[in-house]
Short mmCIF file of C-alpha atoms in Angstrom, two decimals:
data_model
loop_
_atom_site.label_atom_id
_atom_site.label_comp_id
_atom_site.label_asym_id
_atom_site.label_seq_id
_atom_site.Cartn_x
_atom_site.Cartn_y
_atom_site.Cartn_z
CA UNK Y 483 74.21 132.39 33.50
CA UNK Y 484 73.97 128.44 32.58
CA UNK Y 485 77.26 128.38 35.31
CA UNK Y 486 75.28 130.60 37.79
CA UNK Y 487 72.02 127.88 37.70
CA UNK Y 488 74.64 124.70 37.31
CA UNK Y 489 76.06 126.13 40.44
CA UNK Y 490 72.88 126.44 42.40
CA UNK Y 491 71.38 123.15 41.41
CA UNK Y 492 74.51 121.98 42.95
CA UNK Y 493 74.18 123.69 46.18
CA UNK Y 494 70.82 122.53 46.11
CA UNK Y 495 71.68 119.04 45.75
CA UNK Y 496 74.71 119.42 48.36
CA UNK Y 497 72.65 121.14 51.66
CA UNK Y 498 70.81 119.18 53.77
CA UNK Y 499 67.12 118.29 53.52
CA UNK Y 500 65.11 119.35 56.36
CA UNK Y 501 63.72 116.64 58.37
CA UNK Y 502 60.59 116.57 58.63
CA UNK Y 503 59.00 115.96 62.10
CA UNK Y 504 57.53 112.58 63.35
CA UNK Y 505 54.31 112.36 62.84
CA UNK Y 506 51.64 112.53 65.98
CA UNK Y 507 51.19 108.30 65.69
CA UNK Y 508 55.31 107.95 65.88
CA UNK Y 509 55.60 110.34 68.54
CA UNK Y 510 53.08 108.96 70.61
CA UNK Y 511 54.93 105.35 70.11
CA UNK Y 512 58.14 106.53 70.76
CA UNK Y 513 56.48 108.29 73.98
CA UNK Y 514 55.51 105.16 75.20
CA UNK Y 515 58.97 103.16 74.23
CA UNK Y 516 61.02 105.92 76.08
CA UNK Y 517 59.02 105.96 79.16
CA UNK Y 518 61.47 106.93 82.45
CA UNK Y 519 61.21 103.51 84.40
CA UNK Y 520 61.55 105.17 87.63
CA UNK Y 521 58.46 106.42 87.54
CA UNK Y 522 56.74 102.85 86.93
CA UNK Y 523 54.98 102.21 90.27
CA UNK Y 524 54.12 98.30 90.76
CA UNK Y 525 52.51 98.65 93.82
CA UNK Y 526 48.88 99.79 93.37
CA UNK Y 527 46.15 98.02 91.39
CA UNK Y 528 46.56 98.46 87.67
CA UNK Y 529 43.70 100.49 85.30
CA UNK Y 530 42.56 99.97 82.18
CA UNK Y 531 42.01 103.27 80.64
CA UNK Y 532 39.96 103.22 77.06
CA UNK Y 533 39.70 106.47 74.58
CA UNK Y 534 36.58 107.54 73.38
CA UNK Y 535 35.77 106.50 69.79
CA UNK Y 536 36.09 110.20 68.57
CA UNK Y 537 39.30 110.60 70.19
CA UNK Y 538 41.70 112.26 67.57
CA UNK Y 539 45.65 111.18 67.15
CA UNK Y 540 46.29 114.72 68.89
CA UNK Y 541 44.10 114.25 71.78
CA UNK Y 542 45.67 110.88 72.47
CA UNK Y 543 49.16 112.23 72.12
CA UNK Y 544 48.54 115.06 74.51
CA UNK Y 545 46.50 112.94 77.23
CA UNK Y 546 49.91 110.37 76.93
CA UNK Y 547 52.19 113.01 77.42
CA UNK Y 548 50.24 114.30 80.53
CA UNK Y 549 50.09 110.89 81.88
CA UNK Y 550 53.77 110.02 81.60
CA UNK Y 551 54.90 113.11 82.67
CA UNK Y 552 54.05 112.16 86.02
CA UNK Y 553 53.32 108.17 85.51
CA UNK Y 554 54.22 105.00 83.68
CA UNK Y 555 51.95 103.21 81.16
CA UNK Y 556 52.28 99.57 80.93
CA UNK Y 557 50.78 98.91 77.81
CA UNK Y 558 49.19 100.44 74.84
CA UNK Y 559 46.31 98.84 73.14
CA UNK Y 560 46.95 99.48 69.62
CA UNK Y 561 45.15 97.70 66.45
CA UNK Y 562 46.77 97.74 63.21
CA UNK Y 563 45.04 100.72 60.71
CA UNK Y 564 46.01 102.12 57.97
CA UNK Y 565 45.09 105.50 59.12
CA UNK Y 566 47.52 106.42 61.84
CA UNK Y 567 46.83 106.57 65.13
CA UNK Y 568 43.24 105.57 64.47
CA UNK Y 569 43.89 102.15 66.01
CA UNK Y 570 44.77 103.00 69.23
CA UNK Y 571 42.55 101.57 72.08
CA UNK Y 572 43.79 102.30 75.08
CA UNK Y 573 46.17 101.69 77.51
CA UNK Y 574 46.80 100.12 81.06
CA UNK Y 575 48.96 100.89 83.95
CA UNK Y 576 49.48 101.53 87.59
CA UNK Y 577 48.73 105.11 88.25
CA UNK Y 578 48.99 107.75 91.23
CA UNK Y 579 45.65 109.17 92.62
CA UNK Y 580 46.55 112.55 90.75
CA UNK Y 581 46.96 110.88 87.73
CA UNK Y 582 43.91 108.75 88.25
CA UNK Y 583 42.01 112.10 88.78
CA UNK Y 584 43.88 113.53 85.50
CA UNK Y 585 42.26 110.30 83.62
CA UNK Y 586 38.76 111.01 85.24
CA UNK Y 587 38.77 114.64 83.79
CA UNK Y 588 40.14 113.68 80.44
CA UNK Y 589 37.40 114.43 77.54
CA UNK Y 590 39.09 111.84 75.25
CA UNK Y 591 38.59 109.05 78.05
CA UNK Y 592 35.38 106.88 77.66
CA UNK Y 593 36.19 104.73 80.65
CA UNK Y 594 38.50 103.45 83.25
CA UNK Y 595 38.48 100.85 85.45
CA UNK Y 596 40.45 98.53 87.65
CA UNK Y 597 42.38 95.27 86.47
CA UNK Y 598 40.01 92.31 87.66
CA UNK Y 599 40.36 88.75 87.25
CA UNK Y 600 38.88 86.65 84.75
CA UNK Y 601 38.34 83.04 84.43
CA UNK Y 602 37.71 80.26 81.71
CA UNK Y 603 33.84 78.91 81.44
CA UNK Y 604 34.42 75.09 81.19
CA UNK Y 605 34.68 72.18 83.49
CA UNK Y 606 36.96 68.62 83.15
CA UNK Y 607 35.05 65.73 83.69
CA UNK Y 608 37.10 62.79 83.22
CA UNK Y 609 39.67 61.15 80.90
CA UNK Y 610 38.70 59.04 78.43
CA UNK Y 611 40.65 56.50 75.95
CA UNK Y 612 39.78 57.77 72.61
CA UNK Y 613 41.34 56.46 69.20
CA UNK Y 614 43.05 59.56 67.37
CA UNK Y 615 41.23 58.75 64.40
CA UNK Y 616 38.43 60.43 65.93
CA UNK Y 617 38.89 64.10 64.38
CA UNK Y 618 40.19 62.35 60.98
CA UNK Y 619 36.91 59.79 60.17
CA UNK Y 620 33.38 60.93 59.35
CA UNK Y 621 32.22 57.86 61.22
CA UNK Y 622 32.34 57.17 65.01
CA UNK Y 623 32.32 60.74 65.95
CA UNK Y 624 31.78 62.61 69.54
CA UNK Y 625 27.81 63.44 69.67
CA UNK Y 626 27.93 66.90 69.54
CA UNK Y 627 29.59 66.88 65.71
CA UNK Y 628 26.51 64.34 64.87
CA UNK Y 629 24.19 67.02 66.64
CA UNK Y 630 25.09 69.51 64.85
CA UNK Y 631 25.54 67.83 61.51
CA UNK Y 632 21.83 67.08 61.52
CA UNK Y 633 18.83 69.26 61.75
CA UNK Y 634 16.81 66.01 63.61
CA UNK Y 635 18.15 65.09 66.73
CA UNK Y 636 19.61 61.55 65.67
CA UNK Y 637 20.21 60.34 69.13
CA UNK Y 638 19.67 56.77 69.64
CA UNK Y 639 20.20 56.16 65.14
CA UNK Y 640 23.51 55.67 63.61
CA UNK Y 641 23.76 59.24 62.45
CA UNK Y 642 24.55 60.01 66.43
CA UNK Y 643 28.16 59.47 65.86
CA UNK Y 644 28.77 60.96 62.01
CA UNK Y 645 29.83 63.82 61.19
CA UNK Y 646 28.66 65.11 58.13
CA UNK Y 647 30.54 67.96 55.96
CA UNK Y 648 31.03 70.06 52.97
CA UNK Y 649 35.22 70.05 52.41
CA UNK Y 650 36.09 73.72 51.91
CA UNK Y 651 39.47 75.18 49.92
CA UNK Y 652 39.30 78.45 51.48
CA UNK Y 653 42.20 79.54 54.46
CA UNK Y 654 40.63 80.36 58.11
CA UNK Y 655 42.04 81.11 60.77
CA UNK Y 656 40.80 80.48 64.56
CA UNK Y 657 42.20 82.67 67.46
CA UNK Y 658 42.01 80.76 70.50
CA UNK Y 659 42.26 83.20 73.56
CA UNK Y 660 42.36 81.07 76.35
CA UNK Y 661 44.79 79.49 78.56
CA UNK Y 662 47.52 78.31 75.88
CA UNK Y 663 47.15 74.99 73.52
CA UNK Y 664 49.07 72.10 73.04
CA UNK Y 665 50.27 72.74 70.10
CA UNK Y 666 51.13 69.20 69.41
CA UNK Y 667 48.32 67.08 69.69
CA UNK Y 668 47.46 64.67 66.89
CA UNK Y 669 43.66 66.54 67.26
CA UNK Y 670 45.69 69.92 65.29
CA UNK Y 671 47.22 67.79 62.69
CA UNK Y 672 50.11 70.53 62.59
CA UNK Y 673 47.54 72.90 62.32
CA UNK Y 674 47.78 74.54 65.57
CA UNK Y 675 50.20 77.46 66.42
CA UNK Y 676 52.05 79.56 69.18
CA UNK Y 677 50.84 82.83 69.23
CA UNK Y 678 51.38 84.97 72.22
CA UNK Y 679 51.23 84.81 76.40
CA UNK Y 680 50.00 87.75 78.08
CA UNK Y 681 49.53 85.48 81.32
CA UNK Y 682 53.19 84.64 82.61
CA UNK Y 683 56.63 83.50 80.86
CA UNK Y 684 54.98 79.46 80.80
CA UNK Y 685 54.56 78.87 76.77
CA UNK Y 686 52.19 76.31 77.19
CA UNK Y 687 48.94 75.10 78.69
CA UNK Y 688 49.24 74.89 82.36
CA UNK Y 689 44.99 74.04 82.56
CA UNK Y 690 43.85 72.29 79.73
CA UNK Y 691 41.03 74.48 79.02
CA UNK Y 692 42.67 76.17 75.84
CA UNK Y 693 43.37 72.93 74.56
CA UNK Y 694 39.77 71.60 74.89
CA UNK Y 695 38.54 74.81 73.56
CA UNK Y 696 41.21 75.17 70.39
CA UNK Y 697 40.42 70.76 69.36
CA UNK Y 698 36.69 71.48 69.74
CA UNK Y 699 36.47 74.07 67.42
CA UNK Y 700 39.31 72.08 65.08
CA UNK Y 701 37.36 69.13 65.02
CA UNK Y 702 34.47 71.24 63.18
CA UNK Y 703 36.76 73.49 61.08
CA UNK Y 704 39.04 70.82 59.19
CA UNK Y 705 41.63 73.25 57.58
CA UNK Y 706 41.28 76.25 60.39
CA UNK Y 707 44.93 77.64 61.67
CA UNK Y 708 44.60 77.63 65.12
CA UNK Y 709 46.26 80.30 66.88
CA UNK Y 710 47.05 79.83 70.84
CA UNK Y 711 47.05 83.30 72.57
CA UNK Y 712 47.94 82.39 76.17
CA UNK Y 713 45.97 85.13 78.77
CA UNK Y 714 44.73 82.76 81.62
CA UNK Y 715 47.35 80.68 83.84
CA UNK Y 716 47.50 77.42 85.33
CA UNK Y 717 44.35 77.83 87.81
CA UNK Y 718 42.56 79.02 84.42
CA UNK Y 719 42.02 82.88 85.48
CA UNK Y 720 43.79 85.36 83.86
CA UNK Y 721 44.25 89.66 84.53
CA UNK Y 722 40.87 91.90 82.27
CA UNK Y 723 43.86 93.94 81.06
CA UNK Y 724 46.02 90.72 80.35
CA UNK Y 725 43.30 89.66 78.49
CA UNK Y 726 42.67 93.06 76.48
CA UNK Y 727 46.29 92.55 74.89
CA UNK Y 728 45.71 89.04 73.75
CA UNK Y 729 42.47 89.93 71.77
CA UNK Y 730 44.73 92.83 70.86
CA UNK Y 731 47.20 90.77 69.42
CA UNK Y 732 45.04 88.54 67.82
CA UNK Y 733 43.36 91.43 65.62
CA UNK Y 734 46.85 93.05 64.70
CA UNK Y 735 48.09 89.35 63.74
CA UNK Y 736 44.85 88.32 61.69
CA UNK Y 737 44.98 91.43 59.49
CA UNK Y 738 48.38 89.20 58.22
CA UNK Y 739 47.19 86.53 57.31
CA UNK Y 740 45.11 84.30 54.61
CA UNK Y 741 41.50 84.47 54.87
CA UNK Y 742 39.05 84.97 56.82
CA UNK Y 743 39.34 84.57 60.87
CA UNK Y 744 37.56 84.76 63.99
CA UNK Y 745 38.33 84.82 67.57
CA UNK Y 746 36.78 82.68 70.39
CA UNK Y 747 37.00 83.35 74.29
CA UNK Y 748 35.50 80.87 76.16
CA UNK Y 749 35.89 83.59 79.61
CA UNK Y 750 34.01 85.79 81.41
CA UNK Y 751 33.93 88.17 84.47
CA UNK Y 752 31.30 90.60 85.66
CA UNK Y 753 29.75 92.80 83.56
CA UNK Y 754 32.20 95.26 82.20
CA UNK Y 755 32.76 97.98 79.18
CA UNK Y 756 36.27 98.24 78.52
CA UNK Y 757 35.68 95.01 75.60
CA UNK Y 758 33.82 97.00 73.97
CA UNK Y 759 36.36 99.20 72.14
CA UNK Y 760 38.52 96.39 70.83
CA UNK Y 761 35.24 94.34 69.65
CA UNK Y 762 34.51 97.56 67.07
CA UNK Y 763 37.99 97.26 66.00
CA UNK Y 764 37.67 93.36 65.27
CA UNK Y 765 34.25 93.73 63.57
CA UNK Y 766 35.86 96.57 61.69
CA UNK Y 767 38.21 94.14 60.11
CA UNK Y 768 34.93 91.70 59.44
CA UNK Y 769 36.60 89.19 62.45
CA UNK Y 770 33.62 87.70 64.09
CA UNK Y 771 33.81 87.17 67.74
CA UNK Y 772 32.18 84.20 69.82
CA UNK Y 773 31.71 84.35 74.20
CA UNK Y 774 30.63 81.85 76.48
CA UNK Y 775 27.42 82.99 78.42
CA UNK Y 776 28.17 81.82 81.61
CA UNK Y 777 27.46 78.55 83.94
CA UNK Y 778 25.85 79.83 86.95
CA UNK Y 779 22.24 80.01 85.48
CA UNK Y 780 22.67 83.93 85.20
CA UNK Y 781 21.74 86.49 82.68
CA UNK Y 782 24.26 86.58 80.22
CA UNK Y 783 23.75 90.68 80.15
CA UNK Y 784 25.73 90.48 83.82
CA UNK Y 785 28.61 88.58 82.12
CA UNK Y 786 31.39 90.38 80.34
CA UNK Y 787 32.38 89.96 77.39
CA UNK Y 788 29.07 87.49 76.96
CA UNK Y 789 26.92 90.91 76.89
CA UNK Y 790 27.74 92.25 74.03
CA UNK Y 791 26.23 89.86 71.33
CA UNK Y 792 22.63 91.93 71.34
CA UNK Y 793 24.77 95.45 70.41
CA UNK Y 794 27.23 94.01 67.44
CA UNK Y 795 25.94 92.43 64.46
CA UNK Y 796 29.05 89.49 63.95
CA UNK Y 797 29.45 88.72 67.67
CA UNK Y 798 27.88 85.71 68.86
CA UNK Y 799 27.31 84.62 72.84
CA UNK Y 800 26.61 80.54 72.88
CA UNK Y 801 24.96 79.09 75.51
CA UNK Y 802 25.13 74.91 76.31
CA UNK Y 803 22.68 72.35 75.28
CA UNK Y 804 22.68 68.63 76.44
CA UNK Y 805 21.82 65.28 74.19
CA UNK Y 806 18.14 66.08 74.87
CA UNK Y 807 18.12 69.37 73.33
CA UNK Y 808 17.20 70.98 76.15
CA UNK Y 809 19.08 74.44 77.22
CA UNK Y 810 21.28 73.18 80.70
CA UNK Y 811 20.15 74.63 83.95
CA UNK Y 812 23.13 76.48 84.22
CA UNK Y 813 23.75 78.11 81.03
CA UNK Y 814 23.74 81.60 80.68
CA UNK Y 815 20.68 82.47 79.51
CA UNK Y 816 18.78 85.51 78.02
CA UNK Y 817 18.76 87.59 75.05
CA UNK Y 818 22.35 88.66 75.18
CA UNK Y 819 22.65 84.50 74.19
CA UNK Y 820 22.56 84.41 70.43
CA UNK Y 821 22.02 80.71 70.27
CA UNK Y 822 22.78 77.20 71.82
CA UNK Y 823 25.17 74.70 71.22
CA UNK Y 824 26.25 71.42 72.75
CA UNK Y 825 27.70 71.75 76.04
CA UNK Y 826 27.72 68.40 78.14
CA UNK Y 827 29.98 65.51 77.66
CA UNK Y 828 31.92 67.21 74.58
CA UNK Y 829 35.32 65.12 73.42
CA UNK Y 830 38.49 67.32 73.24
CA UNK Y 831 42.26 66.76 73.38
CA UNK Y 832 43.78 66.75 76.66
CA UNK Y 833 47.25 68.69 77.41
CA UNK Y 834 48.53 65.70 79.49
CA UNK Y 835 49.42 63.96 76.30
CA UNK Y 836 49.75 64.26 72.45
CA UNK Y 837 47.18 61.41 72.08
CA UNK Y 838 45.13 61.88 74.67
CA UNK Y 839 41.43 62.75 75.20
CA UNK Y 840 38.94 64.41 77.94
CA UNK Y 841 35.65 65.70 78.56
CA UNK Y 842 34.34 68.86 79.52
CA UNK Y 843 31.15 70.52 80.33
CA UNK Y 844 30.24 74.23 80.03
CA UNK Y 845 29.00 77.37 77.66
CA UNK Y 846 33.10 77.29 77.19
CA UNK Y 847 32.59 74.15 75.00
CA UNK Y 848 29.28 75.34 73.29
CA UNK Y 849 31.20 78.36 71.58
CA UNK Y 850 34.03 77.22 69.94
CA UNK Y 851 31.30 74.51 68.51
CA UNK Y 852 29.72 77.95 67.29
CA UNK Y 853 33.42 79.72 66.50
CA UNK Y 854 33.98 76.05 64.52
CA UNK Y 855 31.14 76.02 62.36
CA UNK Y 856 31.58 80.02 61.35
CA UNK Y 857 35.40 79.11 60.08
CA UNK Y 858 33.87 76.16 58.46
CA UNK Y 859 31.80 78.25 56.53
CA UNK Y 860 34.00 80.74 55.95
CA UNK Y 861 36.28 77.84 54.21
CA UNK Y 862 33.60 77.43 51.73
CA UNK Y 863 32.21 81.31 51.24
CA UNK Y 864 33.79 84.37 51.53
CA UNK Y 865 31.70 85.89 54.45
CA UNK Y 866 30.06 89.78 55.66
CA UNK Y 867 29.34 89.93 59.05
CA UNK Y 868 25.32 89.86 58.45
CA UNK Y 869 25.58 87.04 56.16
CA UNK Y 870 27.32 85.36 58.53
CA UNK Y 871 24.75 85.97 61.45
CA UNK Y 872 22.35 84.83 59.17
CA UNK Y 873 23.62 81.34 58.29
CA UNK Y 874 24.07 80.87 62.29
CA UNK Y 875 20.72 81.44 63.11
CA UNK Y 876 18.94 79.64 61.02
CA UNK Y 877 17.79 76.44 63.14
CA UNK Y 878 15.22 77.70 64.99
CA UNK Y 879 12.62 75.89 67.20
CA UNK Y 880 14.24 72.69 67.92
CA UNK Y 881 15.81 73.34 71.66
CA UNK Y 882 13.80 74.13 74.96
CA UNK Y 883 15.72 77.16 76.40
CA UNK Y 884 14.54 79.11 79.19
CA UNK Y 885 13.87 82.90 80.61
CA UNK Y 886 13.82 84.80 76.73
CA UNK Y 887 16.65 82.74 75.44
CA UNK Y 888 16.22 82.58 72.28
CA UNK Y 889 15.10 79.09 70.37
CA UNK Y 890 18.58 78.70 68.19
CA UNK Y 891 21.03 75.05 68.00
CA UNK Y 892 24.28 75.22 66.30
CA UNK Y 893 23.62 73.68 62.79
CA UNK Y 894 25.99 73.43 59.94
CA UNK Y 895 23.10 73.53 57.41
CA UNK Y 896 23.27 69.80 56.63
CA UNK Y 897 19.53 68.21 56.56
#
């Protein structure tokens, strides 16, 4: 008998173990990775295709499998989660009129929509000699750290040009999704990064605007990580689906990293839904999110992804102020604008040079001042989302804005 069950255990031990099947998240990954390139048709206009938020793991799987069966999916929009499949976004691609009619039946489908362009929200004005001292001194600063350093205007005092600051220990991060940053320039201090490109196969900044953008927000935030993700090119317009897989890619790569981080894109397009899925996934991660409102003296509720600040508590939409503190003519304006920040004449590092400076103008500049002074906070006190909002907001009544904007400068809380 003992020989019998020593024999069995043995047998046991010798046959092979079932394998179990790949789950529904692994085959749905390996669907996409093993896609038959024949099928990929670059001739049409690509769509961005998003799931609905109740979509299951199974209904994505099966609406994939239907969709490559006779197409070829570009990309999938998938954010990190620990629960499986729960992460996936979406997807884009170039797709047949029977597929596209597939799509537009699909219950698990929220919304689809062409590939449109989108472009940066900030204008160069000049070059300027600048010494690089400038964003390591508290003294002798651009006007827009002075503004928002004091809750007084101190234009026309010595207080115009200092910068005034708590030093914080804590790690941030700032995700820069924009037109590339160069890396290099004495305004990072090493702190500024590669990420990704999602524009073209140029690893650098072919504009300038994502280098402006990334300094400006720097300059506030003395120990941020700055993180370049690359989506617009060298005429500073970049593909809506291009741009979906950078803020993609900036969620997956924040969940890796040391404190807290947030994301700024200084862009916008017409109005549009297809941010909206990958905005819940950043806010579900606590990553606050800061838009431009816009330069043509619109309402920023037309302007995508500028509308969205009024539905998501931790998403902010900035609109410009000049040394007056009066709202500029052509801000976006409205109450999809959470507040108003410095937007004429701001100081930033050029991409012609590793020491040189420019100055732009535009609701581009005003929200990485906004995305700046969040990460400096967030340095200093481990933020929620509503505590957050509520330490942005809390300068009230000193700006003239215009048509329901509402009466809110960027202040970093110092008197």
């Amino acid at each position: 008998m003992k020989l019998s069950l020593l024999l069995l255990s043995t047998l046991a031990v010798a046959l092979p173990i079932a394998q179990q099947p790949a789950s529904e998240y692994n085959q749905l990954l390996d669907l996409i990775n093993n896609q038959d390139l024949e099928k990929r048709d670059i001739s049409g206009q690509p769509t961005i295709v998003m799931f609905t938020d109740n979509s299951t793991i199974s209904d994505k799987l099966a609406h994939v499998k239907a969709i490559i069966g006779n197409d070829h999916i570009e990309k999938l929009y998938d954010v990190s989660s620990t629960e499986k499949g729960a992460g996936v976004a979406g997807y884009v691609g170039t797709f047949s009129n029977e597929t596209l009619a597939l799509i537009a039946d699909a219950g698990c489908i929220s919304i689809f929509q062409e590939d449109i362009i989108v472009k940066g929200l900030g204008l160069e004005e000049d070059l300027e000699e600048r010494d690089s001292s400038i964003y390591t001194t508290e003294s002798g600063q651009p006007w827009h750290l002075g503004r928002i350093s004091h809750l007084q205007n101190p234009r026309n005092t010595p207080q115009a040009s200092e910068y005034v600051y708590r030093t914080g220990t804590r790690d941030t991060n700032i995700y820069v999704v924009d037109s590339g940053v160069r890396t290099s320039h004495v305004a990072f201090g090493g702190r500024a990064h590669w990420g990704a490109n999602f524009n073209n196969d140029v690893d650098e900044d072919e504009h300038g605007h994502g280098t402006a953008v990334a300094s400006i927000a720097a300059s506030i935030s003395k120990n941020a990580q700055i993180y370049a993700v690359k989506v617009l090119g060298p005429q500073n317009t970049g593909s809506l689906s291009g741009i979906l897989a950078g803020m993609e890619w900036a969620i997956n790569h924040a969940a890796g990293q040391k404190g807290q981080s947030v994301i700024n894109m200084s862009i916008g397009s017409d109005s549009t839904e297809v941010y909206k899925t990958l905005i819940q996934k950043a806010l579900e991660k606590n990553i606050a999110l800061f838009f431009a409102a816009g330069n043509n003296n619109e309402d920023a509720c037309t302007v995508s992804p500028a509308r969205f600040a009024k539905d998501f508590t931790g998403v902010f939409t900035v609109g410009a102020s000049n040394l007056a503190d009066n709202m500029e003519d052509w801000s976006g304006y409205g109450n999809c604008v959470s507040m108003v920040a410095p937007g004429v004449a701001i100081s930033s590092a050029s991409r012609r040079g590793d020491d040189v400076w420019t100055s732009w103008k535009g609701t581009s500049m005003a929200s990485p001042i906004v995305a700046g002074i969040a990460s400096y906070w967030m340095s200093i006190i481990n933020f929620d989302l509503p505590s957050l909002e509520w330490v942005l907001t809390q300068s009230k009544g000193l700006v003239n804005t215009h048509n329901n904007t509402p009466n809110i400068l960027a202040w970093n809380f110092h008197p």
